JSON list of C-alpha atoms in Angstrom, two decimals:
[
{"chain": "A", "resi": 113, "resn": "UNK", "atom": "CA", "xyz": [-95.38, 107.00, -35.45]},
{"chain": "A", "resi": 114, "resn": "UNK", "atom": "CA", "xyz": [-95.35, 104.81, -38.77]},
{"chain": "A", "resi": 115, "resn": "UNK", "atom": "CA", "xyz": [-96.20, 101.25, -38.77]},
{"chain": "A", "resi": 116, "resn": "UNK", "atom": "CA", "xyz": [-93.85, 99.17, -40.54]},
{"chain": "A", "resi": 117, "resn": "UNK", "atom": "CA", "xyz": [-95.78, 96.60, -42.18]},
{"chain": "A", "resi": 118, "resn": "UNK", "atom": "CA", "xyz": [-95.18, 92.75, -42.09]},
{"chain": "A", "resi": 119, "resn": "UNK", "atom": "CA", "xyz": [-93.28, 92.94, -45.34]},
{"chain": "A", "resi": 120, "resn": "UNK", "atom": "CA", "xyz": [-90.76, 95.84, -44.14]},
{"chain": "A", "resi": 121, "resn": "UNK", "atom": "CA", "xyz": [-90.68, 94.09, -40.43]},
{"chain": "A", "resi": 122, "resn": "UNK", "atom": "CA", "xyz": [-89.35, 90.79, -42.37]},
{"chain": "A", "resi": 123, "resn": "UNK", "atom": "CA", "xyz": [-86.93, 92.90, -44.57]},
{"chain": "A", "resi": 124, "resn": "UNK", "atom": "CA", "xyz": [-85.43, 94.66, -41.68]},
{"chain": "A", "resi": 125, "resn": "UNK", "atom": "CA", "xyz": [-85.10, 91.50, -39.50]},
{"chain": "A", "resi": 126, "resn": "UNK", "atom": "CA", "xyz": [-83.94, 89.35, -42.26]},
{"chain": "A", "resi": 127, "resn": "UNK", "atom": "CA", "xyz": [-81.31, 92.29, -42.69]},
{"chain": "A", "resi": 128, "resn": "UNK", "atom": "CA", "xyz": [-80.27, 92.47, -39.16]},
{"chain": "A", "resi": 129, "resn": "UNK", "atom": "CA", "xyz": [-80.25, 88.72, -38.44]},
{"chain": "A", "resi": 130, "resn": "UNK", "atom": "CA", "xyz": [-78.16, 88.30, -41.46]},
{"chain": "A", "resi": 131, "resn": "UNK", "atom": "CA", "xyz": [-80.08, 86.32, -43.57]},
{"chain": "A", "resi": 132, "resn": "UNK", "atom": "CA", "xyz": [-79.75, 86.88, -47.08]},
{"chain": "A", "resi": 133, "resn": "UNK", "atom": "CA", "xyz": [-81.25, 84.39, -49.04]},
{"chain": "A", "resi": 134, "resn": "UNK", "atom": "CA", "xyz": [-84.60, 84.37, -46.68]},
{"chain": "A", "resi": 135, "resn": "UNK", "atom": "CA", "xyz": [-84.76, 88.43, -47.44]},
{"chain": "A", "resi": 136, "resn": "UNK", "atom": "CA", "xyz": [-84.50, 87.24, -51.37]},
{"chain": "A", "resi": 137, "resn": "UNK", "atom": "CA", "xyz": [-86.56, 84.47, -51.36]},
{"chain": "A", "resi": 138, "resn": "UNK", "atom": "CA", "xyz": [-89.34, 84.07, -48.53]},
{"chain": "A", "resi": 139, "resn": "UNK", "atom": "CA", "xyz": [-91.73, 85.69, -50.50]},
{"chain": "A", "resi": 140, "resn": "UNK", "atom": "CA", "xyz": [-91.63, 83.42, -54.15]},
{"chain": "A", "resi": 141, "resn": "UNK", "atom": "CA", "xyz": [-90.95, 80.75, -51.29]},
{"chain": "A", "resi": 142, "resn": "UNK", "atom": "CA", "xyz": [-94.11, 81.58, -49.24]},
{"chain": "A", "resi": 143, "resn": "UNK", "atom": "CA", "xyz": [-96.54, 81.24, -52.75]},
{"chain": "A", "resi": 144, "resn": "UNK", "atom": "CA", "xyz": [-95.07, 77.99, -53.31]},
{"chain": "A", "resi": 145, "resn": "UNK", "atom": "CA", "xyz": [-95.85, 77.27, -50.25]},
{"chain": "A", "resi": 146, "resn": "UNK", "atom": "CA", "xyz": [-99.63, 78.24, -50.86]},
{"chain": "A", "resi": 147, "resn": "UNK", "atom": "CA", "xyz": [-99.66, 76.73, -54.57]},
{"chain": "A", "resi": 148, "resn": "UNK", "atom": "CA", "xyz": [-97.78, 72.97, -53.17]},
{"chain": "A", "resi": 149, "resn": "UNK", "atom": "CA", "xyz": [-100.68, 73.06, -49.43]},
{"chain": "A", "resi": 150, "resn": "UNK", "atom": "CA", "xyz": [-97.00, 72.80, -47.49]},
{"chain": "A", "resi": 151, "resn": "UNK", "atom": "CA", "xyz": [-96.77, 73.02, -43.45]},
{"chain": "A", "resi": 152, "resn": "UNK", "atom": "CA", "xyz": [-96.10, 75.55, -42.15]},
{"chain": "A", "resi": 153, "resn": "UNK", "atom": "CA", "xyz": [-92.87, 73.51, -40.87]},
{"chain": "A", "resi": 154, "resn": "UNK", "atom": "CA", "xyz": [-91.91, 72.48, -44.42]},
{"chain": "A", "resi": 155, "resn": "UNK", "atom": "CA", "xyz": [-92.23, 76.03, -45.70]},
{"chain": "A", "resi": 156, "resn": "UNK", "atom": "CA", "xyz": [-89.64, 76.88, -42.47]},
{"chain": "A", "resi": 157, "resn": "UNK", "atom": "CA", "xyz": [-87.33, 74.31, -43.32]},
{"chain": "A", "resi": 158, "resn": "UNK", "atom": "CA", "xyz": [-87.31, 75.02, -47.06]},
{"chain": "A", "resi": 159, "resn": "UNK", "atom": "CA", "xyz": [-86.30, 78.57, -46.51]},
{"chain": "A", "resi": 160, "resn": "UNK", "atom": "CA", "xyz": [-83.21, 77.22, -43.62]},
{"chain": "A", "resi": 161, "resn": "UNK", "atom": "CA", "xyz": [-82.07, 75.45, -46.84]},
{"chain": "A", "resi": 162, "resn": "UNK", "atom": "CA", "xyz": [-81.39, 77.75, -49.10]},
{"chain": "A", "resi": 163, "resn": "UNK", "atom": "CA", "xyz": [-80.32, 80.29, -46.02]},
{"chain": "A", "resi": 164, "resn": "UNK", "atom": "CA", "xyz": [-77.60, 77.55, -45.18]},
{"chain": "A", "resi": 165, "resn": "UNK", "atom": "CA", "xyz": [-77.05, 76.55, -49.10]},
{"chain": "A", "resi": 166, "resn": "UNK", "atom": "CA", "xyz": [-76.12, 80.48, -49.99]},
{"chain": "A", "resi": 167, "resn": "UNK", "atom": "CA", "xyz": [-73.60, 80.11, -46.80]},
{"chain": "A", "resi": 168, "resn": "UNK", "atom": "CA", "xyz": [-71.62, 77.23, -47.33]},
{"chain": "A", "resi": 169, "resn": "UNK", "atom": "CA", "xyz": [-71.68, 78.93, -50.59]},
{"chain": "A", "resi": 170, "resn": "UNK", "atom": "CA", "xyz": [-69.88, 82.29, -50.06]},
{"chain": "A", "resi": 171, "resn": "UNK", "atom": "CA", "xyz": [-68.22, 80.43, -47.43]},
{"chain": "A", "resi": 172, "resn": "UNK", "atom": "CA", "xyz": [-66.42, 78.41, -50.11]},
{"chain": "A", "resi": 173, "resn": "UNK", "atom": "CA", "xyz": [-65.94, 81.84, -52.61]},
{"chain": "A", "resi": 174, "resn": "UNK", "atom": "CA", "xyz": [-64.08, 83.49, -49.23]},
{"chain": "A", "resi": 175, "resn": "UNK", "atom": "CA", "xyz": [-61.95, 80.30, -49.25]},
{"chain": "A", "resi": 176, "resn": "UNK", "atom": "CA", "xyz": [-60.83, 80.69, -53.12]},
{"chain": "A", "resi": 177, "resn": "UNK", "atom": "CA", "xyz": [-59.98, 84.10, -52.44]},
{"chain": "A", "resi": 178, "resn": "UNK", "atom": "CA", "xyz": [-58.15, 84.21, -49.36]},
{"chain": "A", "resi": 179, "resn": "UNK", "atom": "CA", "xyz": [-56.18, 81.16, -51.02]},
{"chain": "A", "resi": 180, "resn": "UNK", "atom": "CA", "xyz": [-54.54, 83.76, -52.78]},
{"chain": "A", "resi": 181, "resn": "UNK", "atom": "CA", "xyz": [-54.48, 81.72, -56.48]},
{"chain": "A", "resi": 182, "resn": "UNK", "atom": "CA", "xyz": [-52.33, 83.80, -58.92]},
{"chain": "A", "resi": 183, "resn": "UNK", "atom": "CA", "xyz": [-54.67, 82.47, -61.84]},
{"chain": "A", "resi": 184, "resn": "UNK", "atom": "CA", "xyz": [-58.29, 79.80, -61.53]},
{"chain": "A", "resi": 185, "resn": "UNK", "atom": "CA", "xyz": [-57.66, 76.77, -63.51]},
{"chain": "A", "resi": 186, "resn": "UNK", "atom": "CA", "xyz": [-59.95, 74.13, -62.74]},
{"chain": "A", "resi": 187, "resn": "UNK", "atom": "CA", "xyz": [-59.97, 70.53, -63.91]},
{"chain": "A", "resi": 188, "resn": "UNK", "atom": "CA", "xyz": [-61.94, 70.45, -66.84]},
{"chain": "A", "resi": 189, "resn": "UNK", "atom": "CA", "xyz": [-59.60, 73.10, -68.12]},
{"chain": "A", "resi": 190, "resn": "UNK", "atom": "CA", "xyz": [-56.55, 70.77, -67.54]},
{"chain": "A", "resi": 191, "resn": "UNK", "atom": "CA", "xyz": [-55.77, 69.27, -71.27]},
{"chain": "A", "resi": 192, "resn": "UNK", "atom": "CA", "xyz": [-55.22, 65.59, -70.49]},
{"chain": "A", "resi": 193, "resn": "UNK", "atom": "CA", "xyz": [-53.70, 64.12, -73.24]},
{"chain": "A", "resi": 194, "resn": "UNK", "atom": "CA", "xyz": [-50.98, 66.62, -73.13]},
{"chain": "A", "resi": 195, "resn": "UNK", "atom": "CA", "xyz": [-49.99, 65.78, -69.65]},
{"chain": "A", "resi": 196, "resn": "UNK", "atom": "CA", "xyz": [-46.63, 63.81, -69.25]},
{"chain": "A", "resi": 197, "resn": "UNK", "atom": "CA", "xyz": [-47.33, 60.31, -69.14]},
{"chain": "A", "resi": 198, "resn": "UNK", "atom": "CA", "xyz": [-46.66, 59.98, -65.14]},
{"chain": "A", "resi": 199, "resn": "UNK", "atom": "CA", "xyz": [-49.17, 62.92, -64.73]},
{"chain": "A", "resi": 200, "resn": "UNK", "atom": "CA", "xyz": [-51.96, 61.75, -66.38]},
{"chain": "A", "resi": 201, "resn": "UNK", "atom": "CA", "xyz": [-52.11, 58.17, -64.84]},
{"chain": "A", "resi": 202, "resn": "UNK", "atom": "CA", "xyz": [-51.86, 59.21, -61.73]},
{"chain": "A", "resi": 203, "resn": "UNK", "atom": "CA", "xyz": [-54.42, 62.15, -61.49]},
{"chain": "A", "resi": 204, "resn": "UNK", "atom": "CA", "xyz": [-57.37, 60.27, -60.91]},
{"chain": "A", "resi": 205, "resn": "UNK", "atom": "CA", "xyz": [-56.00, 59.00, -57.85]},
{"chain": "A", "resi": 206, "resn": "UNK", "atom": "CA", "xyz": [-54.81, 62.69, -56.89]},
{"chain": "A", "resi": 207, "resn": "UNK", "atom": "CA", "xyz": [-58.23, 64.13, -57.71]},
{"chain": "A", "resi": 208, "resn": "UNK", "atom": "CA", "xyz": [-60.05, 62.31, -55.30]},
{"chain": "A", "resi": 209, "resn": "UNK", "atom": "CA", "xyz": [-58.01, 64.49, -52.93]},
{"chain": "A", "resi": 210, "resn": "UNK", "atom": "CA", "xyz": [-57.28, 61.57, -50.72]},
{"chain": "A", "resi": 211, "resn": "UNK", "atom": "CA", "xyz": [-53.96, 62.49, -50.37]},
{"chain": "A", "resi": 212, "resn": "UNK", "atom": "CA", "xyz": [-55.12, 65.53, -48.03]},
{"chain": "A", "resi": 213, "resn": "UNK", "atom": "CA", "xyz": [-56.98, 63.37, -45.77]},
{"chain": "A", "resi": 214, "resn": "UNK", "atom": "CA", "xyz": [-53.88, 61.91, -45.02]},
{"chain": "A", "resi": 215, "resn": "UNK", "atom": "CA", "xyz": [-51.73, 64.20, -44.75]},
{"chain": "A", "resi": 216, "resn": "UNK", "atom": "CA", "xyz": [-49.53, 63.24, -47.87]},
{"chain": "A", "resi": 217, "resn": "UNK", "atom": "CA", "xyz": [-47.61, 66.01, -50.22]},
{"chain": "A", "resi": 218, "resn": "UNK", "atom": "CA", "xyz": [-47.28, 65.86, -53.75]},
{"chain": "A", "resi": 219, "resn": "UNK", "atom": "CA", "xyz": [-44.03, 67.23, -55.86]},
{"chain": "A", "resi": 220, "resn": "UNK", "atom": "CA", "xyz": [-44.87, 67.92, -59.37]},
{"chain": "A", "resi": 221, "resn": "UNK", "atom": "CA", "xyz": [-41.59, 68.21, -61.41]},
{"chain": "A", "resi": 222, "resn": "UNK", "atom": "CA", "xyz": [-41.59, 68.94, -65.07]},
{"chain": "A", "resi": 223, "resn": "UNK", "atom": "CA", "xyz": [-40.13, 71.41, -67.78]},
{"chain": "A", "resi": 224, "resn": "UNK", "atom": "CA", "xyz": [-42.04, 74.42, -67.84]},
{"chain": "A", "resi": 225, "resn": "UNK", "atom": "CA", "xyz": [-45.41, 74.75, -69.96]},
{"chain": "A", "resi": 226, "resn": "UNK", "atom": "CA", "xyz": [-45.92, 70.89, -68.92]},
{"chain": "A", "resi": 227, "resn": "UNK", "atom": "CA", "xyz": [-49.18, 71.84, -66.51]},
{"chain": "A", "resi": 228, "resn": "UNK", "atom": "CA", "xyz": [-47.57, 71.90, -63.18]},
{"chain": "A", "resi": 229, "resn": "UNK", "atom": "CA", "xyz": [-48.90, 75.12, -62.08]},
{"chain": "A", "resi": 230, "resn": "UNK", "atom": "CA", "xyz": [-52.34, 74.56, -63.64]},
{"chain": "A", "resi": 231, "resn": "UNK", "atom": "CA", "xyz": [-52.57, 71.00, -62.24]},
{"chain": "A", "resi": 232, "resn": "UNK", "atom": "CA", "xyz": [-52.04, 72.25, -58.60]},
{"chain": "A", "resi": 233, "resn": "UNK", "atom": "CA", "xyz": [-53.71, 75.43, -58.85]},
{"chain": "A", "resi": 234, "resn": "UNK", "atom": "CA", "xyz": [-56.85, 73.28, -60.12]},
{"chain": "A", "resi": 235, "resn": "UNK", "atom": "CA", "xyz": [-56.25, 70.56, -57.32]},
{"chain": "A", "resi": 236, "resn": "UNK", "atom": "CA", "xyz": [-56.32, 73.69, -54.86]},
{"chain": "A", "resi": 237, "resn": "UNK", "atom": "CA", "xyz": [-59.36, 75.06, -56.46]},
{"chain": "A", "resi": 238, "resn": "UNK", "atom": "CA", "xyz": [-61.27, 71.44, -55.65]},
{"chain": "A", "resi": 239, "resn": "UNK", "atom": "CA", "xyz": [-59.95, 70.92, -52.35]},
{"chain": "A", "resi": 240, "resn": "UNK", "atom": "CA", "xyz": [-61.56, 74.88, -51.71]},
{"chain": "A", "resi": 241, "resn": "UNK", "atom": "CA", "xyz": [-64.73, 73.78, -53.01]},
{"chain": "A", "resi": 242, "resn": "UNK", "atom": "CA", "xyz": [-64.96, 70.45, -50.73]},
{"chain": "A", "resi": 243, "resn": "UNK", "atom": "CA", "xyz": [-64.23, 72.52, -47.85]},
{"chain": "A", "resi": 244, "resn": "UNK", "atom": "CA", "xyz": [-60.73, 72.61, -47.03]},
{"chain": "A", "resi": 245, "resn": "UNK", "atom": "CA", "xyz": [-58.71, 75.51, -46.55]},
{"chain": "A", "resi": 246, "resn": "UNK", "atom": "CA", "xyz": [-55.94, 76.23, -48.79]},
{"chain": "A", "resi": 247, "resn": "UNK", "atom": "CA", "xyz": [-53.21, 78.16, -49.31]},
{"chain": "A", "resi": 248, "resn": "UNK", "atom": "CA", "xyz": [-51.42, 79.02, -52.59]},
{"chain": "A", "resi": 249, "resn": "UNK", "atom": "CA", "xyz": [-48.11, 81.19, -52.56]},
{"chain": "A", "resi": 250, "resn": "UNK", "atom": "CA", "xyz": [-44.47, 80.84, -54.73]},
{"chain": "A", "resi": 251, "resn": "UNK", "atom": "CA", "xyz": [-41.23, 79.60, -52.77]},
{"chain": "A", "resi": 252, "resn": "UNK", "atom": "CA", "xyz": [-39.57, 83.01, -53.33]},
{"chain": "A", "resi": 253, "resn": "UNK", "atom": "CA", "xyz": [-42.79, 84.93, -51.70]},
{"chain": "A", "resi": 254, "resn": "UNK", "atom": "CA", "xyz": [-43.12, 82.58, -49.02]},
{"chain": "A", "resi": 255, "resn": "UNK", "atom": "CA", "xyz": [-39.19, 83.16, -48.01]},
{"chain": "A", "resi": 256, "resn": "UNK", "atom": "CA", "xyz": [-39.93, 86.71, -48.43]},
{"chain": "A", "resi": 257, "resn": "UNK", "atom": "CA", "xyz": [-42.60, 86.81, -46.05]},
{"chain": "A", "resi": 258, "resn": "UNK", "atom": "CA", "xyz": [-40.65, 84.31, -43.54]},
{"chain": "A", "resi": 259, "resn": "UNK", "atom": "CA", "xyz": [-37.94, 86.71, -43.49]},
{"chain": "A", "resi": 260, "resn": "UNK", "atom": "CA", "xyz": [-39.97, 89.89, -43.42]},
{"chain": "A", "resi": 261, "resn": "UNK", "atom": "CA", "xyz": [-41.59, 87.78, -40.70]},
{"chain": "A", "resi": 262, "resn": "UNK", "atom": "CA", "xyz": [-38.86, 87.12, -38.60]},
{"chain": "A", "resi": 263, "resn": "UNK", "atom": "CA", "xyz": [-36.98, 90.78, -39.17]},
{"chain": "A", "resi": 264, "resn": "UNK", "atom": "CA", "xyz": [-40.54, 92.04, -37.41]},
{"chain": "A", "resi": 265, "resn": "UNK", "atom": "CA", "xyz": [-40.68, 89.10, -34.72]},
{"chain": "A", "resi": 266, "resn": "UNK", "atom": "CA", "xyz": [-44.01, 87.41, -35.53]},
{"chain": "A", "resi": 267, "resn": "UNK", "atom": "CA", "xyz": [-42.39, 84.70, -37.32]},
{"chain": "A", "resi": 268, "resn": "UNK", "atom": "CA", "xyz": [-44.25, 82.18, -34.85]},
{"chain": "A", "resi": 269, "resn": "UNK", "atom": "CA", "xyz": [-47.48, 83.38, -35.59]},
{"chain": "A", "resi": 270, "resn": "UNK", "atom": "CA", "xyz": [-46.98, 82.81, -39.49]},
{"chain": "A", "resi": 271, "resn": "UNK", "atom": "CA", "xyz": [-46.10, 79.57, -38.75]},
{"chain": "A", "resi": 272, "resn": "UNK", "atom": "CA", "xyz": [-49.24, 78.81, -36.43]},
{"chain": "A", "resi": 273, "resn": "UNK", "atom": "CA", "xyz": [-51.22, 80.27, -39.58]},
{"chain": "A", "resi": 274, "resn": "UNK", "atom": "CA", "xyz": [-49.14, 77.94, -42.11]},
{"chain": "A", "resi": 275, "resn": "UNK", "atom": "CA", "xyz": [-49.47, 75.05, -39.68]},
{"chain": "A", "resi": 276, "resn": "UNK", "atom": "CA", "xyz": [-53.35, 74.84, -40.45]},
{"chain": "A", "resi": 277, "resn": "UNK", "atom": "CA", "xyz": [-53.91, 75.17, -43.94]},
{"chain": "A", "resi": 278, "resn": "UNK", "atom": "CA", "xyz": [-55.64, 71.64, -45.16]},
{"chain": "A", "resi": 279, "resn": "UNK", "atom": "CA", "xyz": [-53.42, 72.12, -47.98]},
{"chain": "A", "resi": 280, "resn": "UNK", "atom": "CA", "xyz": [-50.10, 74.68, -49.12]},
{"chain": "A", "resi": 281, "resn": "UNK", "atom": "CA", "xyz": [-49.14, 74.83, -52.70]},
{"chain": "A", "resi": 282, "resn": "UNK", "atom": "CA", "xyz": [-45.67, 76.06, -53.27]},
{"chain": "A", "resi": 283, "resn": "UNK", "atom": "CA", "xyz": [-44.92, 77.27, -56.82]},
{"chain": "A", "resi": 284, "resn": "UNK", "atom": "CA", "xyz": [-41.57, 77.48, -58.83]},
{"chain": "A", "resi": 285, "resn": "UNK", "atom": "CA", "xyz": [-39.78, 75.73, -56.42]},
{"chain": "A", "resi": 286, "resn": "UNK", "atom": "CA", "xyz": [-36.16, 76.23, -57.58]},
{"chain": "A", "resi": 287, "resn": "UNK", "atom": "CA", "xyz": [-36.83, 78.90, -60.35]},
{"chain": "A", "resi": 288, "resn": "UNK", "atom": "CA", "xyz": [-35.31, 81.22, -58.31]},
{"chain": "A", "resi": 289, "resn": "UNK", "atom": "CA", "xyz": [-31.76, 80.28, -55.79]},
{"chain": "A", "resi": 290, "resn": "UNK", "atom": "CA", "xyz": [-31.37, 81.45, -52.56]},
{"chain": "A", "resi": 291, "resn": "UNK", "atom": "CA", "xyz": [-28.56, 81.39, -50.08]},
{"chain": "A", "resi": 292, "resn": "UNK", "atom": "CA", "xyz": [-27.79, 78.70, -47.30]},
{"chain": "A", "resi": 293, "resn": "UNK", "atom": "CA", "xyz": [-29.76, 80.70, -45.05]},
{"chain": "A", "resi": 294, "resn": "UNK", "atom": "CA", "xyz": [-32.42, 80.61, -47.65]},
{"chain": "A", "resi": 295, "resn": "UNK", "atom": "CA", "xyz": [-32.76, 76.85, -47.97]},
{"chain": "A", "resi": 296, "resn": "UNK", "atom": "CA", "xyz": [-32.48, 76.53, -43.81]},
{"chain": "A", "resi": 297, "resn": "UNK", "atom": "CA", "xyz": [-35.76, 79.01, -43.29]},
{"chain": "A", "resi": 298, "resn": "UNK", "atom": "CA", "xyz": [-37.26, 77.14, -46.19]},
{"chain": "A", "resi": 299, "resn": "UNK", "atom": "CA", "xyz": [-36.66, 73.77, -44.81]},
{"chain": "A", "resi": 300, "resn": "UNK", "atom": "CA", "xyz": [-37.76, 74.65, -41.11]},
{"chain": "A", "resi": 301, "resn": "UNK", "atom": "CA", "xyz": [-41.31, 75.96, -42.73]},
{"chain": "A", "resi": 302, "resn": "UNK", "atom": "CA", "xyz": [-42.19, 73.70, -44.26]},
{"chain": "A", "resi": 303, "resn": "UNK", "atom": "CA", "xyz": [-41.01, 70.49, -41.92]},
{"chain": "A", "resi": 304, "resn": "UNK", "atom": "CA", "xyz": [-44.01, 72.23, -39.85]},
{"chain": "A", "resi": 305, "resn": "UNK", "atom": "CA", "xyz": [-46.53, 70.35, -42.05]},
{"chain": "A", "resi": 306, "resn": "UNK", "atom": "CA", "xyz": [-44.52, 67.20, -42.42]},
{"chain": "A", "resi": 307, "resn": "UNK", "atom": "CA", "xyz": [-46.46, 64.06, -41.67]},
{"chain": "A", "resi": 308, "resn": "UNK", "atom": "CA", "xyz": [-49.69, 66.37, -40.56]},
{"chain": "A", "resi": 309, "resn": "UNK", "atom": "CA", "xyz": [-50.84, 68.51, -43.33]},
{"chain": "A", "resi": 310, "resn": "UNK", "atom": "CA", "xyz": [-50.24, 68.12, -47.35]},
{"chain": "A", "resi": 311, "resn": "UNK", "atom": "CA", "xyz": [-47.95, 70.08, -49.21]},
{"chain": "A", "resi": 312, "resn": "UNK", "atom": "CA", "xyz": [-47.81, 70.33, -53.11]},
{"chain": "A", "resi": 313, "resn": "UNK", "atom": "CA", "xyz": [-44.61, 71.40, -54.72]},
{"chain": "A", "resi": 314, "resn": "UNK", "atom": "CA", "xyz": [-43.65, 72.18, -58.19]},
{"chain": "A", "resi": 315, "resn": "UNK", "atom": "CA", "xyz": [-40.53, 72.55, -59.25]},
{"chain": "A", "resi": 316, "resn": "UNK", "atom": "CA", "xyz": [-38.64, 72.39, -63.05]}
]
């Protein structure tokens, strides 16, 4: 029978405890140690940092993705001076993302190429990285999937989903028309958020 030695012992552990960043850095971590005459507790608690640092991490990756952004724009790609006047006064209030914490919606209206897409996308892209969960989708795929949704009979459970987001953007709000039906399903799904959650719009 073969001995696994200490090194394989941590590697396997740290693999089947899930711990990623202790399997990558315990040993550069643990000759620190030595070189800096740390504790044996400060040595522990180093490593817990970086394990929980590399979480919230990916944690906040898995948020931008299952967002669902068609494009990542971020802030300090947003062109400032070439924001309408209205727009650029007002987004350093908006990019504090107060707005979310109290459950307000924004509606971006513009001509298009004037940044509304880009400036919500971007907002969504913060509010992912400060730990809120977003979700980004256009008005004619969302009534798509409410339909689709409600032809199949789990309607309600899309709404519980859509209920929770921190923040929905809807894109190219009136780019395409729909039908009186349309506009009703529209208008029920999103008066699920109303006064709760926040809701960004844009629409030309």
């Amino acid at each position: 029978m073969t001995t696994l030695s200490i090194k394989q012992q941590i590697d396997e552990l740290s693999r089947t405890l899930h711990l990623p960043a202790f399997r990558r850095e315990y040993e550069q971590q643990s000759s620190q140690a030595v070189q800096e005459s740390l504790s044996y507790e400060a040595f522990l608690l180093r490593l817990m940092e970086l394990e929980s640092q590399t979480r919230e991490e990916n944690r906040r990756k898995a948020q931008v993705r299952q967002a669902g952004f068609m494009q990542y724009k971020y802030l300090h790609d947003l062109s400032r001076e070439d924001l309408p006047q209205d727009a650029a006064t007002k987004l350093p209030q908006i990019e504090t993302l107060d707005f979310i914490k109290m459950g307000q919606n924004l509606i971006l209206s513009g001509n298009p190429g004037t940044g509304k897409t880009h400036l919500a996308t971007a907002i969504g892209l913060k509010a992912c990285q400060e730990g809120y969960k977003v979700f980004y989708t256009t008005i004619s795929r969302l009534l798509t999937q409410i339909r689709e949704s409600r032809s199949q009979k789990i309607l309600r459970t899309l709404e519980n989903r859509f209920e929770k987001f921190d923040l929905v953007i809807c894109d190219e709000f009136g780019y395409v028309s729909f039908d009186k039906e349309g506009s009703e399903l529209l208008f029920n799904h999103l008066s699920l958020r109303c006064g709760r959650k926040s809701t960004i719009i844009t629409t030309n």
